[in-house]
PDB file of C-alpha atoms in Angstrom:
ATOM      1  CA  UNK R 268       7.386  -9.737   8.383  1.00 58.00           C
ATOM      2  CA  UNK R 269       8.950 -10.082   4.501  1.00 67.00           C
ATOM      3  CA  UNK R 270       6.950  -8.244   2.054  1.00 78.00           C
ATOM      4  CA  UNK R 271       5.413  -9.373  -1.239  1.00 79.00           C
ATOM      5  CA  UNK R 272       6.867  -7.654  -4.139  1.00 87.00           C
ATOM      6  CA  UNK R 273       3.921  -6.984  -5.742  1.00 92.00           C
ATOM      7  CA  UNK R 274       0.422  -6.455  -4.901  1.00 94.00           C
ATOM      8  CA  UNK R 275      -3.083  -6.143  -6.162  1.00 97.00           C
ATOM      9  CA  UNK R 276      -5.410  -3.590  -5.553  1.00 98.00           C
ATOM     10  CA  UNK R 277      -8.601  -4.605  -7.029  1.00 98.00           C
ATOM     11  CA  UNK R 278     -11.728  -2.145  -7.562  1.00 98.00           C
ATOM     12  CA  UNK R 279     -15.373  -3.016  -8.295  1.00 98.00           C
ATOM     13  CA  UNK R 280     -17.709  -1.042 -10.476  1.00 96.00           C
ATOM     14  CA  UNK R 281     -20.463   1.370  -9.558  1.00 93.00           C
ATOM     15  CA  UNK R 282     -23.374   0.244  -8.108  1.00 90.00           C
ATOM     16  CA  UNK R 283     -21.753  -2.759  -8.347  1.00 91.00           C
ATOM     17  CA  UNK R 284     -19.825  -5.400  -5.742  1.00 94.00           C
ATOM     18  CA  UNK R 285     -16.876  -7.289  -4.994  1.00 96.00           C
ATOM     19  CA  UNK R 286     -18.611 -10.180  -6.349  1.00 95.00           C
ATOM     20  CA  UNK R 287     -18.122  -8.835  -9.947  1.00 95.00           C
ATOM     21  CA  UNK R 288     -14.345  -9.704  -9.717  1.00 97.00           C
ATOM     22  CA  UNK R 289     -14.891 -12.174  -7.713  1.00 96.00           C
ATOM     23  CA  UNK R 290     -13.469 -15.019 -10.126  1.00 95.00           C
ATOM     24  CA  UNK R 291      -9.874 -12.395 -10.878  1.00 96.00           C
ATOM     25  CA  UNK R 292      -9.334 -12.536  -7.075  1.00 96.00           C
ATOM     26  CA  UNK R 293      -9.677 -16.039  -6.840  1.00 95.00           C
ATOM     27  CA  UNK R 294      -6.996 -16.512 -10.041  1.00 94.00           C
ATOM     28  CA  UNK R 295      -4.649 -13.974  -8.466  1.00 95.00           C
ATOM     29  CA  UNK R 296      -4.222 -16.072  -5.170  1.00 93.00           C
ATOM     30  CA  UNK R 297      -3.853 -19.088  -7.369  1.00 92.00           C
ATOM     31  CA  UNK R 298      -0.694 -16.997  -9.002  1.00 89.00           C
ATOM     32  CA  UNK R 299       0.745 -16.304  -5.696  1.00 90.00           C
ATOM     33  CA  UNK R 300      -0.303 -12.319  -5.534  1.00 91.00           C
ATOM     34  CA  UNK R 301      -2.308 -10.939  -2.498  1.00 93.00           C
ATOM     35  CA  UNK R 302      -5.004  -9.106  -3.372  1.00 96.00           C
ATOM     36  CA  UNK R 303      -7.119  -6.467  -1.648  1.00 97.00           C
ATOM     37  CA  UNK R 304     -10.489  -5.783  -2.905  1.00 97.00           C
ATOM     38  CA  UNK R 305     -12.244  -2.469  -0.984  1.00 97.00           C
ATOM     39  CA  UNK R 306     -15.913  -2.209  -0.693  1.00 97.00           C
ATOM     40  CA  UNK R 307     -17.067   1.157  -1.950  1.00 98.00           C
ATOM     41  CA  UNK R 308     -18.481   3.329   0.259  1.00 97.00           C
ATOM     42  CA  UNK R 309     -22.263   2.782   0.225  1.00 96.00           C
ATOM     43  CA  UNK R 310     -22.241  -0.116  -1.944  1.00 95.00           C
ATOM     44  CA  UNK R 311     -23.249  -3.791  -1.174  1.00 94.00           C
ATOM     45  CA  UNK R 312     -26.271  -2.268   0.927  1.00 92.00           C
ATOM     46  CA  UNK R 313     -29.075  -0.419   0.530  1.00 92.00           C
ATOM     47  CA  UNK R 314     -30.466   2.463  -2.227  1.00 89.00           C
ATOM     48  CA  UNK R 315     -30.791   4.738   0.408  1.00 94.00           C
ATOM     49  CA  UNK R 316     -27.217   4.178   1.364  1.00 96.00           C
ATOM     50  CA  UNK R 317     -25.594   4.475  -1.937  1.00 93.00           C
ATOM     51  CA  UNK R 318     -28.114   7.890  -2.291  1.00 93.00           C
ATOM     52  CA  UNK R 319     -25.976   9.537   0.472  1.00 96.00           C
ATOM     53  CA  UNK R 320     -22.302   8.800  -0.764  1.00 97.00           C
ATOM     54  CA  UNK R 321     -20.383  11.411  -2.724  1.00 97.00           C
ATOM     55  CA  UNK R 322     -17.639  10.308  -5.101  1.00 97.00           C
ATOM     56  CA  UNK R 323     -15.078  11.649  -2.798  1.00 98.00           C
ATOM     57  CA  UNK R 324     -16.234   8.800  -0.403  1.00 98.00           C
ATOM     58  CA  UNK R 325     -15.571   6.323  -3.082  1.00 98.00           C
ATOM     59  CA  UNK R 326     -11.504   7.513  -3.392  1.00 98.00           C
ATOM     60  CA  UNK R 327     -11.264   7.382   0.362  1.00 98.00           C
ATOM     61  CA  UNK R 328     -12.214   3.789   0.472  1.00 98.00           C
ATOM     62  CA  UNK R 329      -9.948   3.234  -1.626  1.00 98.00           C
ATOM     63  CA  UNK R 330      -7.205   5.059  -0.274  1.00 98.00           C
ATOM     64  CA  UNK R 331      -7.984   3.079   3.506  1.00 97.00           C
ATOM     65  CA  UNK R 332      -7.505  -0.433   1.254  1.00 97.00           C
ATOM     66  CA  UNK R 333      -4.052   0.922  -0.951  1.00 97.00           C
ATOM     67  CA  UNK R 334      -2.923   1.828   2.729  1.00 96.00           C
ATOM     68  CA  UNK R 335      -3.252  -1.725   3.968  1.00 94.00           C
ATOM     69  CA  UNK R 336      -2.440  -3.270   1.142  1.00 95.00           C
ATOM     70  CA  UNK R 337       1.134  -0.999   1.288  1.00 93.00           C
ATOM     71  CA  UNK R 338       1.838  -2.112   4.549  1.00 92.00           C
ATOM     72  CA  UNK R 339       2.372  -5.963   2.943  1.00 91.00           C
ATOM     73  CA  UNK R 340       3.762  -4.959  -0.353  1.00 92.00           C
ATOM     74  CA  UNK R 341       6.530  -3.237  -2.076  1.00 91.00           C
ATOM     75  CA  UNK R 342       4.425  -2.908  -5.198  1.00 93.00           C
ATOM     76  CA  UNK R 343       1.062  -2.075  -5.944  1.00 95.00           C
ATOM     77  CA  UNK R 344      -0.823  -2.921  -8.978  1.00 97.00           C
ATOM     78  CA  UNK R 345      -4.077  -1.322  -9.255  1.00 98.00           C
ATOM     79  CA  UNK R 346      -6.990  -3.179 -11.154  1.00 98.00           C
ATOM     80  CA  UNK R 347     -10.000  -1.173 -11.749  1.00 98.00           C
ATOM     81  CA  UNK R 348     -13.094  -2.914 -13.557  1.00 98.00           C
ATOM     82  CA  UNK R 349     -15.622  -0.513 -14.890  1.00 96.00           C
ATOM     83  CA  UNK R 350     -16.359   2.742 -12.604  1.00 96.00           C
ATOM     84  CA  UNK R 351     -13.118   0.953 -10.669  1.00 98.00           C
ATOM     85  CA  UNK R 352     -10.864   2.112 -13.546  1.00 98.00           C
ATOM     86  CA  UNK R 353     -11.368   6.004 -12.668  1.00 97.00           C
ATOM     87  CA  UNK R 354     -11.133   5.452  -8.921  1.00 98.00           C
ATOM     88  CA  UNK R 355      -7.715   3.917  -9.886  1.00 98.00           C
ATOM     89  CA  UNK R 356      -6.400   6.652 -11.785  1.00 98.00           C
ATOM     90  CA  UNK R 357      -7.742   9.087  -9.071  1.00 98.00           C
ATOM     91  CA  UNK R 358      -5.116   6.790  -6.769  1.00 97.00           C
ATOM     92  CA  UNK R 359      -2.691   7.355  -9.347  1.00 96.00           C
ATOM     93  CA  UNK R 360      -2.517  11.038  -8.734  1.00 95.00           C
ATOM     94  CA  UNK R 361      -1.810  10.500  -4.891  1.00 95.00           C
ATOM     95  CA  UNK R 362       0.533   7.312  -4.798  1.00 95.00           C
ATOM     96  CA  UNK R 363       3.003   5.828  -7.229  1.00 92.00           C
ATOM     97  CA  UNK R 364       1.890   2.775  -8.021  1.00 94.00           C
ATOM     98  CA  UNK R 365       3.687   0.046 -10.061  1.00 93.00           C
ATOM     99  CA  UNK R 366       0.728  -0.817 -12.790  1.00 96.00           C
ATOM    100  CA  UNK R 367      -2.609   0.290 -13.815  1.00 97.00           C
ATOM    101  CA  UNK R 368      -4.710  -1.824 -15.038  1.00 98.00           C
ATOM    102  CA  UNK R 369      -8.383  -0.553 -16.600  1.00 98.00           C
ATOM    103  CA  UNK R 370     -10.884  -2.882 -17.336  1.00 98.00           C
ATOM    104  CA  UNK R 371     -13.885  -2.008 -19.318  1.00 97.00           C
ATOM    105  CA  UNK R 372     -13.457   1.621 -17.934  1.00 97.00           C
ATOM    106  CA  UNK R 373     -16.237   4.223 -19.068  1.00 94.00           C
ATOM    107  CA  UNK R 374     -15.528   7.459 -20.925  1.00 94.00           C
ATOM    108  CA  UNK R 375     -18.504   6.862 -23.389  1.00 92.00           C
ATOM    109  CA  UNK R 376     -21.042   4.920 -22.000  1.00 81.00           C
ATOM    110  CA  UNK R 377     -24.803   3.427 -22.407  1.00 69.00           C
ATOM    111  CA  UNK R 378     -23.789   1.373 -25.653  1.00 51.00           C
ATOM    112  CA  UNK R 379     -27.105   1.432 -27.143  1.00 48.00           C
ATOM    113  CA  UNK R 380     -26.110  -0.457 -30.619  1.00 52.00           C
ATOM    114  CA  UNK R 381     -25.174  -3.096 -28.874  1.00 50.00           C
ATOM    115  CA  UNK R 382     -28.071  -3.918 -27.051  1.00 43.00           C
ATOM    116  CA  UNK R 383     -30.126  -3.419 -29.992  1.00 47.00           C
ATOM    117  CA  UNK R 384     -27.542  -6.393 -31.540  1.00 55.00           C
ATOM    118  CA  UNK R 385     -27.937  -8.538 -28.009  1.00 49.00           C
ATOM    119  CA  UNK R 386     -31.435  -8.348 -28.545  1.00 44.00           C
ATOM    120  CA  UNK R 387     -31.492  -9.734 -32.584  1.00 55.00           C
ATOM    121  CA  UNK R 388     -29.329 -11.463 -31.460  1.00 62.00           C
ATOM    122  CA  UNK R 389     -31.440 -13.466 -28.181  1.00 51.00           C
ATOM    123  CA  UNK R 390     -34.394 -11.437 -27.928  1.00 47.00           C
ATOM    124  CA  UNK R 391     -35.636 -13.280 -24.776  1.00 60.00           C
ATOM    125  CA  UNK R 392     -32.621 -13.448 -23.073  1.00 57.00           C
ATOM    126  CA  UNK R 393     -31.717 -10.250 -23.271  1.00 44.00           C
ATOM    127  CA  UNK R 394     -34.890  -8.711 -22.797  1.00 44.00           C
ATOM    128  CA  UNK R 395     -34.910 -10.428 -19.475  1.00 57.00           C
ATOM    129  CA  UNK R 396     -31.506  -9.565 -18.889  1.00 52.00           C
ATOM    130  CA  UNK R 397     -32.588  -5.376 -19.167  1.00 40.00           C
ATOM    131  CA  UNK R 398     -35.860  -5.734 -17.485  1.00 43.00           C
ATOM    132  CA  UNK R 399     -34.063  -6.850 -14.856  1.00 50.00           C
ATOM    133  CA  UNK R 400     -31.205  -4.555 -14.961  1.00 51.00           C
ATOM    134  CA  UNK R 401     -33.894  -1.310 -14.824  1.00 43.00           C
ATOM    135  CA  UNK R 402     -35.745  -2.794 -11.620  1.00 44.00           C
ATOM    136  CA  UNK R 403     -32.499  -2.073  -9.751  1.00 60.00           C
ATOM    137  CA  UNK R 404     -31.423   1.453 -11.771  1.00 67.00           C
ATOM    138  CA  UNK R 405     -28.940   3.038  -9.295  1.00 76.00           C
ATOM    139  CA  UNK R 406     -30.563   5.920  -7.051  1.00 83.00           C
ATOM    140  CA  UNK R 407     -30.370   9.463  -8.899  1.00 86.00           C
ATOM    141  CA  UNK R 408     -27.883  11.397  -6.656  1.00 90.00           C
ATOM    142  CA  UNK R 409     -25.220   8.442  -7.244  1.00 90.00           C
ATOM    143  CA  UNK R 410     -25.829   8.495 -10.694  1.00 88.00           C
ATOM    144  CA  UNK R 411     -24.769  12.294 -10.918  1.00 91.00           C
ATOM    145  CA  UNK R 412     -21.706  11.327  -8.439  1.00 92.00           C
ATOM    146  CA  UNK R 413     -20.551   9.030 -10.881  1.00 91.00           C
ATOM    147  CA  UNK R 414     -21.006  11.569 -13.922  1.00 90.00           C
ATOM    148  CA  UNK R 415     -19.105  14.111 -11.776  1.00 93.00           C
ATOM    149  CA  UNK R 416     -16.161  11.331 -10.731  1.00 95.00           C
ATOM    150  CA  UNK R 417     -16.117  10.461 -14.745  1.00 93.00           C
ATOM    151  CA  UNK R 418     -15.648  14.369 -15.409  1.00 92.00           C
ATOM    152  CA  UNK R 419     -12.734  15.372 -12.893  1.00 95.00           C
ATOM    153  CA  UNK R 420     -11.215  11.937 -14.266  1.00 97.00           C
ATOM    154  CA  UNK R 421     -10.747  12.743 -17.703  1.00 94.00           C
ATOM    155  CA  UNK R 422      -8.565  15.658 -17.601  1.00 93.00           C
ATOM    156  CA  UNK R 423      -5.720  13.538 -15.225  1.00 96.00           C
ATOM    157  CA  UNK R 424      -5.094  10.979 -17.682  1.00 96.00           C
ATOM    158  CA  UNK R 425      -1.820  12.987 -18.970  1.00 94.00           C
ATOM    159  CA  UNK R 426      -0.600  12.501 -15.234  1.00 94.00           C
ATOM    160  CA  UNK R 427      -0.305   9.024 -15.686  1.00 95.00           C
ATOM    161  CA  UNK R 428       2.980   7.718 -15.668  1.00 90.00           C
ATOM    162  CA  UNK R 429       3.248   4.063 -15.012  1.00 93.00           C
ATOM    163  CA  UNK R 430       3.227   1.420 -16.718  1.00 94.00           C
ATOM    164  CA  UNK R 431      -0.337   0.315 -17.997  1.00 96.00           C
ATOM    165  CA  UNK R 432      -2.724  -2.048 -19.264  1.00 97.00           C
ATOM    166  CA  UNK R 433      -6.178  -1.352 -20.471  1.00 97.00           C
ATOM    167  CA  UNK R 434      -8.461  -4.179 -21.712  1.00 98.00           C
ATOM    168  CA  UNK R 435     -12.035  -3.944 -23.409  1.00 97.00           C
ATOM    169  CA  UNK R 436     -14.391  -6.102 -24.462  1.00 96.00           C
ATOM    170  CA  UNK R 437     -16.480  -5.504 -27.686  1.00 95.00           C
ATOM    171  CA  UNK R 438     -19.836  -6.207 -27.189  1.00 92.00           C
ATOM    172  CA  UNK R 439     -19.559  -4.609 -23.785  1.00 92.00           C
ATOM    173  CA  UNK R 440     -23.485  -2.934 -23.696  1.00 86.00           C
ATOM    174  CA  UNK R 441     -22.583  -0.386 -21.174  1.00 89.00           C
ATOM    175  CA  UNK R 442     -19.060   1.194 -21.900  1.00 93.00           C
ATOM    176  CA  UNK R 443     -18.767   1.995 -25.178  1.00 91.00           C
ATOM    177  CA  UNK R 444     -15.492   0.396 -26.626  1.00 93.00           C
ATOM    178  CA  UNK R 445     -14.065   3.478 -27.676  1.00 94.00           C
ATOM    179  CA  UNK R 446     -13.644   4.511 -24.442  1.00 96.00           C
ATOM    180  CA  UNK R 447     -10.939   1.969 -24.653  1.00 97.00           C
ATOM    181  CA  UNK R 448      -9.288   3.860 -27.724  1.00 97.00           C
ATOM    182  CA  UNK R 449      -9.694   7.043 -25.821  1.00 97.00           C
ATOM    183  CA  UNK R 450      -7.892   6.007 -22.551  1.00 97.00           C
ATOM    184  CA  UNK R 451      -4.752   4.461 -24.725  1.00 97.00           C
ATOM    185  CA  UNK R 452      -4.482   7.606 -26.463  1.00 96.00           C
ATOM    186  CA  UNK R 453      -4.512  10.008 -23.490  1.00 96.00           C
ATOM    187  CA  UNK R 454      -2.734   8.316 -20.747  1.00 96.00           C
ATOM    188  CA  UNK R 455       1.032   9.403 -21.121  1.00 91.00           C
ATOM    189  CA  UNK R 456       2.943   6.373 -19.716  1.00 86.00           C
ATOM    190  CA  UNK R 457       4.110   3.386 -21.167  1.00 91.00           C
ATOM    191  CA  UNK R 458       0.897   1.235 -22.360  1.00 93.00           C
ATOM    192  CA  UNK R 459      -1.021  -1.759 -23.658  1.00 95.00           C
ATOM    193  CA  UNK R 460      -4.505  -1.807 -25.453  1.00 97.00           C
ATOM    194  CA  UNK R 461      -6.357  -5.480 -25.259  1.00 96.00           C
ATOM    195  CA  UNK R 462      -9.366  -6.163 -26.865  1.00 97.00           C
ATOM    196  CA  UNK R 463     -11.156  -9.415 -26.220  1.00 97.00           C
ATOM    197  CA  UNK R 464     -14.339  -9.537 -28.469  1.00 96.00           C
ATOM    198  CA  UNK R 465     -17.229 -11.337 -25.794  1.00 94.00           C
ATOM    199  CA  UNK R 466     -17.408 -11.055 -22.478  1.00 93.00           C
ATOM    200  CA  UNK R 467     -20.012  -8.613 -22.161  1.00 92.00           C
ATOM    201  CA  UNK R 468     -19.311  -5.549 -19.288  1.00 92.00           C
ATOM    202  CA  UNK R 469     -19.371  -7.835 -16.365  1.00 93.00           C
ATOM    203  CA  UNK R 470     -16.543  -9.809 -17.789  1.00 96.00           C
ATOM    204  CA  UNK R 471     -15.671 -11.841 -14.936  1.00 96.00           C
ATOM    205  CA  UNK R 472     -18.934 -13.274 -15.013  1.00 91.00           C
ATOM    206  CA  UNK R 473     -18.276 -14.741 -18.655  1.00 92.00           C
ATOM    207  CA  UNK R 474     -16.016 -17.503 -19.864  1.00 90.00           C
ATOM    208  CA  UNK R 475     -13.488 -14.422 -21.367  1.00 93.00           C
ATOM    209  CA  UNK R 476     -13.119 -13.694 -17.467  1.00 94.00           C
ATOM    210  CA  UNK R 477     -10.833 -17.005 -17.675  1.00 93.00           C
ATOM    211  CA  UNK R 478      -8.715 -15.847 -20.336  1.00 93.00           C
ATOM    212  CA  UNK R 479      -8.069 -12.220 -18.893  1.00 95.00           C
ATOM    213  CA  UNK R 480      -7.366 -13.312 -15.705  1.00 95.00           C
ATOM    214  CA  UNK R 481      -4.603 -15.513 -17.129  1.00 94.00           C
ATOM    215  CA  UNK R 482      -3.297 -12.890 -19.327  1.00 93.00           C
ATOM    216  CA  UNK R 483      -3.001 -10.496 -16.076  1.00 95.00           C
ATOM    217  CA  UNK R 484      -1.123 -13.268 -14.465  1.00 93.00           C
ATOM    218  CA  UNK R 485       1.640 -13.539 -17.434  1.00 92.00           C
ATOM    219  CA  UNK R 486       1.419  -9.555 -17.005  1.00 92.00           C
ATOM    220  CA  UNK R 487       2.008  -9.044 -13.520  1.00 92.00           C
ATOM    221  CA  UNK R 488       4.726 -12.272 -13.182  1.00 87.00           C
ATOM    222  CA  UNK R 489       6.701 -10.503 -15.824  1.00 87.00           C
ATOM    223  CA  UNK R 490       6.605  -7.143 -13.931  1.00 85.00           C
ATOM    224  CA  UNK R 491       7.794  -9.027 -10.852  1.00 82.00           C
ATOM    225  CA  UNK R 492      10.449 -11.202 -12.907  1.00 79.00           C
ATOM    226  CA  UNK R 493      11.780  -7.924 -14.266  1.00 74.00           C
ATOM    227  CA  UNK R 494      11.713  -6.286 -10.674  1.00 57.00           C
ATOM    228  CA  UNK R 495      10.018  -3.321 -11.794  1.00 47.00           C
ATOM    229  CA  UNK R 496      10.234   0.271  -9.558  1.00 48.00           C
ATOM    230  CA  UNK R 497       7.776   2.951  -9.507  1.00 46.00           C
ATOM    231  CA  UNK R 498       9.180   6.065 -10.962  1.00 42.00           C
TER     232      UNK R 498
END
């Protein structure tokens, strides 16, 4: 069987789902990439589930899904949205991979300012948004997984080599957008900072979803039109 040239490796968030990227995946196929999207190890179930999962479980799931994905493709591209971003430069550190690609990726997060904004902004729309949000608060021992994943992340930034994109959005209420600022300035490859200013953190969700997906398209075509190698 012929092998794509280049492939997408696409990560969720924490706590989250593959329906957050849901809307990426479907514009990749439209461009003619496969995709692979792994489920995170305790996610897309129960509290009680997602209690019992280390951080280490989350990198093995998606180490199984890079493996598959490999087996199809000469190239992998790795697109991590939110807590997906770290788990993709965690890959980074075990495979050479073609592209990174970070997507609202936490360093700083808890953007308090701009929920204060969101609400003068909408006051009842937002406040329904976050009284919603806290009813479903991930489960403490996950929460101090994903402080400890954030932690060992940091400090392997200088190890990445590839070629990269990172993209923020500015009124992003959870990641703080100079997280974006602070991943540009620490990862050691060759690199692009995009800033789209709505979209909120679950971008893909949003009408700015549209626009990144398209601009990941132009990205990854001209990565395959230039026949790119990992190093």
């Amino acid at each position: 069987m012929m092998k794509h040239n280049i492939g997408c490796l696409l990560i969720h968030g924490f706590a989250g789902s593959r329906r957050e990227i849901d809307s990426l995946v479907t514009k990749l196929d439209e461009c003619g990439l496969p995709t692979a999207v792994p489920l995170l190890a305790g996610h897309e179930s129960t509290r009680r589930d997602l209690a019992r999962t280390k951080y280490t479980d989350w990198i093995q799931s998606v180490l199984a899904s890079y493996a598959d994905l490999e087996k199809r493709c000469n190239n992998v591209v790795v697109i991590g949205f939110s807590m997906g971003g770290l788990l993709g430069i965690q890959l980074c550190q075990v495979h050479k991979i073609q592209a990174l690609v970070l997507i609202n990726t936490p360093i700083f997060y808890g953007n308090m300012k701009r929920v204060i904004l969101n609400l003068r902004c909408d006051f009842r729309f937002y406040v329904r948004k976050y009284l919603s949000s806290s009813a479903n608060v991930p489960p403490l021992p996950a929460l101090i997984q994903f402080v400890i994943l954030l932690h060992k992340t940091k400090s392997l930034l200088a190890n990445i080599k590839c070629t990269s994109m990172i993209i923020q959005t500015l009124d992003d209420d959870t990641v703080k957008p100079k997280s974006a600022n602070y991943l540009n300035s620490r990862i050691a490859g060759l690199k692009v900072l995009k800033t789209y200013p709505t979209g909120g953190h679950v971008v893909f969700q949003s009408e700015a979803g549209d626009k990144i997906g398209a601009e990941l398209c132009r990205f990854l075509q001209e990565l395959e039109r230039q026949n790119y190698k990992p190093h």
